[in-house]
XYZ file of C-alpha atoms in Angstrom:
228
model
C 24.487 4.830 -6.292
C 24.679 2.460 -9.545
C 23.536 2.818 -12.695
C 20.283 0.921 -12.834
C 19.045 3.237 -9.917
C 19.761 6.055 -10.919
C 18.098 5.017 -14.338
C 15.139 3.836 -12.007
C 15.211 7.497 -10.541
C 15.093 9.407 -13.829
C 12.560 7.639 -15.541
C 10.341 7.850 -12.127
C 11.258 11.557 -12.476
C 10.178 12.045 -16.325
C 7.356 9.398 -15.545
C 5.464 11.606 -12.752
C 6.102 14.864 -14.531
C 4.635 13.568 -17.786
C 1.828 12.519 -15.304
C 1.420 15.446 -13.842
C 1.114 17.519 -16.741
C -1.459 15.479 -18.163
C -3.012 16.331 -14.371
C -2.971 20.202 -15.049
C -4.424 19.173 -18.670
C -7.400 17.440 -17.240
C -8.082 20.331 -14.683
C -7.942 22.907 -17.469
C -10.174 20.810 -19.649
C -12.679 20.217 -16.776
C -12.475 24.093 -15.964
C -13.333 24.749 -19.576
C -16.053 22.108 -19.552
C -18.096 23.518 -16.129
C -17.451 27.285 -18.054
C -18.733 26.443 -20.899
C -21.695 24.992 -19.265
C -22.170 27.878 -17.067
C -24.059 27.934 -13.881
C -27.775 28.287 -12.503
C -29.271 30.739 -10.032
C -32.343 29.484 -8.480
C -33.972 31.626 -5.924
C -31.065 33.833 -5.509
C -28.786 30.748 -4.863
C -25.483 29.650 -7.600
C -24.663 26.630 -8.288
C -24.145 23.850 -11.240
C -26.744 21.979 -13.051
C -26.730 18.472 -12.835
C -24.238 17.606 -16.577
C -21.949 19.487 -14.249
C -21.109 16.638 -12.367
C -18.622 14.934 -14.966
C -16.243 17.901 -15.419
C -16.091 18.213 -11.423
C -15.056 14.587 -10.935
C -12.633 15.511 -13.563
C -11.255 18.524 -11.884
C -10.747 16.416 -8.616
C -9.095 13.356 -10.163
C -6.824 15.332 -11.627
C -5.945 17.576 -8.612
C -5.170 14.153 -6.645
C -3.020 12.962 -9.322
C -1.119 16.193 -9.780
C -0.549 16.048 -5.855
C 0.439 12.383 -5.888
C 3.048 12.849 -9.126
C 4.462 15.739 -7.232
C 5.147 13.402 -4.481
C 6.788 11.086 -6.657
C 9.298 13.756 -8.685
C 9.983 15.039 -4.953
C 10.883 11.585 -3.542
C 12.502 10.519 -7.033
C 14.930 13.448 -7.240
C 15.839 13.974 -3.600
C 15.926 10.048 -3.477
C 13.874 9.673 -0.308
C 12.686 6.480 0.859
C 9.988 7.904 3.118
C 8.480 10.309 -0.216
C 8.732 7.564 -2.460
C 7.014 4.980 -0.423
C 4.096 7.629 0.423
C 3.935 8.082 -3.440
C 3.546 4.289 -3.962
C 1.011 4.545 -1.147
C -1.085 6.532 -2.611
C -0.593 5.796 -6.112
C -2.063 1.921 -5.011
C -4.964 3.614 -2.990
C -5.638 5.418 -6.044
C -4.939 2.775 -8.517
C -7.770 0.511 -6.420
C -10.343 3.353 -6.156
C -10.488 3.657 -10.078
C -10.363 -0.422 -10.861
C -13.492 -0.296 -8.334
C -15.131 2.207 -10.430
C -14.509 1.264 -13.677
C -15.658 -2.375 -12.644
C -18.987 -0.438 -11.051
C -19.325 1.090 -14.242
C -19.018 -1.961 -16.763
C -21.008 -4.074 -13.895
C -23.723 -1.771 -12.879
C -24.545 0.175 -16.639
C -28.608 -0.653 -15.814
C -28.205 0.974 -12.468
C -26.433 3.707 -13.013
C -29.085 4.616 -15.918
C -31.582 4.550 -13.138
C -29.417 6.787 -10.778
C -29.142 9.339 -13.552
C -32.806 9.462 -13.687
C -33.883 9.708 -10.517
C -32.139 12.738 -10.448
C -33.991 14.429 -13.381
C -37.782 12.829 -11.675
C -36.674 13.373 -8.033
C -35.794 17.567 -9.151
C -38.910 17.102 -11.002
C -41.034 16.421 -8.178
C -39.535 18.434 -6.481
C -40.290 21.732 -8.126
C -43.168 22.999 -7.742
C -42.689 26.170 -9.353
C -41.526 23.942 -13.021
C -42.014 27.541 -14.848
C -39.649 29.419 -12.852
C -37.665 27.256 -10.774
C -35.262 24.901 -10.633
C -36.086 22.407 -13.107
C -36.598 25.566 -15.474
C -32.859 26.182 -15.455
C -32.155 22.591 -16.022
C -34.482 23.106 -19.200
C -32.407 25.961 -20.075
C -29.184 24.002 -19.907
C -30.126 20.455 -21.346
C -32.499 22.005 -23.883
C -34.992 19.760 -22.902
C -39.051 19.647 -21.501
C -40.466 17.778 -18.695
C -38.861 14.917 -16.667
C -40.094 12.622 -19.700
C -41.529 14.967 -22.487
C -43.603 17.972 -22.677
C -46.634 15.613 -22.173
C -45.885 16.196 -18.290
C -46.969 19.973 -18.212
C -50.065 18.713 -20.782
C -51.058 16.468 -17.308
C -50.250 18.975 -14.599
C -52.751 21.403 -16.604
C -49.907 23.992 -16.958
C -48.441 25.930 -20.250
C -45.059 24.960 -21.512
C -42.683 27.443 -20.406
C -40.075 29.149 -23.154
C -37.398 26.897 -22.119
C -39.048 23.685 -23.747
C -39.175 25.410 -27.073
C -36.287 25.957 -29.988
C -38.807 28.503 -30.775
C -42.514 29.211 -30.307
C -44.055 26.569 -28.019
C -47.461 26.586 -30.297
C -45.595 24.593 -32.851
C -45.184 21.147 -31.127
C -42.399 20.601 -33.704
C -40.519 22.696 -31.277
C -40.381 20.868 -28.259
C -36.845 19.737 -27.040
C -37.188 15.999 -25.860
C -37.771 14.673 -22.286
C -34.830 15.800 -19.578
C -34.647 12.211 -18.223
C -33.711 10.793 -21.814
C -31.441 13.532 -22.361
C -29.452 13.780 -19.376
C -28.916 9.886 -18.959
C -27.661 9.839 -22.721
C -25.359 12.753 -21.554
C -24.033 10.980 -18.363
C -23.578 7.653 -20.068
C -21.614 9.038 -23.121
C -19.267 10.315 -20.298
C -19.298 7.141 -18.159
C -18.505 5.791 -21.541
C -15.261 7.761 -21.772
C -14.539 7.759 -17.973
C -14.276 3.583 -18.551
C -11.602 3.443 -20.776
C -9.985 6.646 -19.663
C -9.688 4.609 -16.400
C -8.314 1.492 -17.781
C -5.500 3.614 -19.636
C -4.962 5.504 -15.786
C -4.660 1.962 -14.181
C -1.850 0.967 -16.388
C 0.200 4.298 -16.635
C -0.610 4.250 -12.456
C 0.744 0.427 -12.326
C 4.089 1.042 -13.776
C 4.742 3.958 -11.687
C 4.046 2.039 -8.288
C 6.116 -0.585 -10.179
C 8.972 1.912 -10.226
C 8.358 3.779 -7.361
C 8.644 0.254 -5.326
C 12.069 -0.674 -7.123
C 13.875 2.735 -6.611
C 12.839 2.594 -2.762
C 13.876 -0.381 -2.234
C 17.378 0.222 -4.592
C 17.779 3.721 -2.157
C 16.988 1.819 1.194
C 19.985 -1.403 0.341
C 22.086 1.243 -1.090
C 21.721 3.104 2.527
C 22.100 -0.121 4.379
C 25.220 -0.952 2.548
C 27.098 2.394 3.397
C 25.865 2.436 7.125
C 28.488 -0.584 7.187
């Protein structure tokens, strides 16, 4: 094989396990992000609270991309045209998915606002236990009262639980602010990072279908020359 292919193969080597240790990186950070924000037991059930969502899609992305670079240091070192081209498959599948939703996210900012809380009013409305259910644990995770302040229990006749209080809920100074406010300033500030955390994914992803697509095609003239 000549030189400039086998340079082609190396750096598509180094490239995807560079990639796929910042991969592991982003699981471990997500994994340390969901612990640190703990989980919720409502009516003897476990699960996340809604901030929760962020790390997750973290965890997942980089999962796929720790699969995907693995593809490409397999097809890279055993110089398969096959692995490779799967790699570049993928890697352009992947590549469009996160153009699509860092365009949805610098297109749609309004909207997604709006998604963010509907889910704080819709588990508001929900609940109808708000001192012991599930919006309670929300409380206890955002630090925050009512879907849009504490003035919601003041119109539903009820007493402010514990969980919309820094400290005693007879001192209005107190009251943690409105979940709605709070969680769509939490899921924006990381829609804010996932944006240009994307952008920087789309290039790195570009020049490794780049490569990937040169040392395939290098491996499959090289093949078609020695079959002669």
């Amino acid at each position: 094989m000549d030189c400039g292919t086998s340079m082609v193969k190396y750096i598509l080597f180094i490239f995807n396990t560079i990639v796929s240790i910042i991969g592991i990186l982003s699981i471990v950070y997500g994994v340390l992000i969901l612990k640190s924000i703990g989980t919720i037991e409502v009516n003897g059930q476990v699960g996340f609270p809604p901030q929760a969502l962020m790390p997750i899609i973290l965890i997942s992305l980089g999962s796929i991309v720790v699969f995907i670079s693995f593809l490409g240091c397999c097809g890279a070192i055993r110089e398969s045209v096959c692995m490779t081209m799967s790699y570049a498959v993928f890697l352009l599948i992947l590549l469009i998915l996160q153009l699509t939703l860092v365009i949805l996210l610098f297109t749609n900012k309004e909207k997604f606002e709006n998604a963010m809380g509907n889910v704080i009013e819709n588990a508001w409305m929900a609940d109808t236990t708000h001192k012991d259910g599930v919006f309670d644990t929300i409380q206890k995770s955002l630090h925050c009262c009512g879907s849009s302040s504490a003035l919601d229990y003041v119109a539903k006749g009820e007493l402010l639980p514990s969980s919309c209080c820094s400290g005693s809920c007879l001192n209005p100074a107190n009251y943690y602010p409105g979940c709605r406010g709070k969680f769509i300033k939490l899921m924006t500030a990381g829609s804010e990072n996932a944006k240009y955390v994307g952008i920087g994914l789309i290039g790195v992803e570009l020049i490794g279908f780049i490569f990937a697509c040169c040392l395939a095609n290098n491996v499959r003239n090289y093949k078609r020359r020695n079959a002669y």
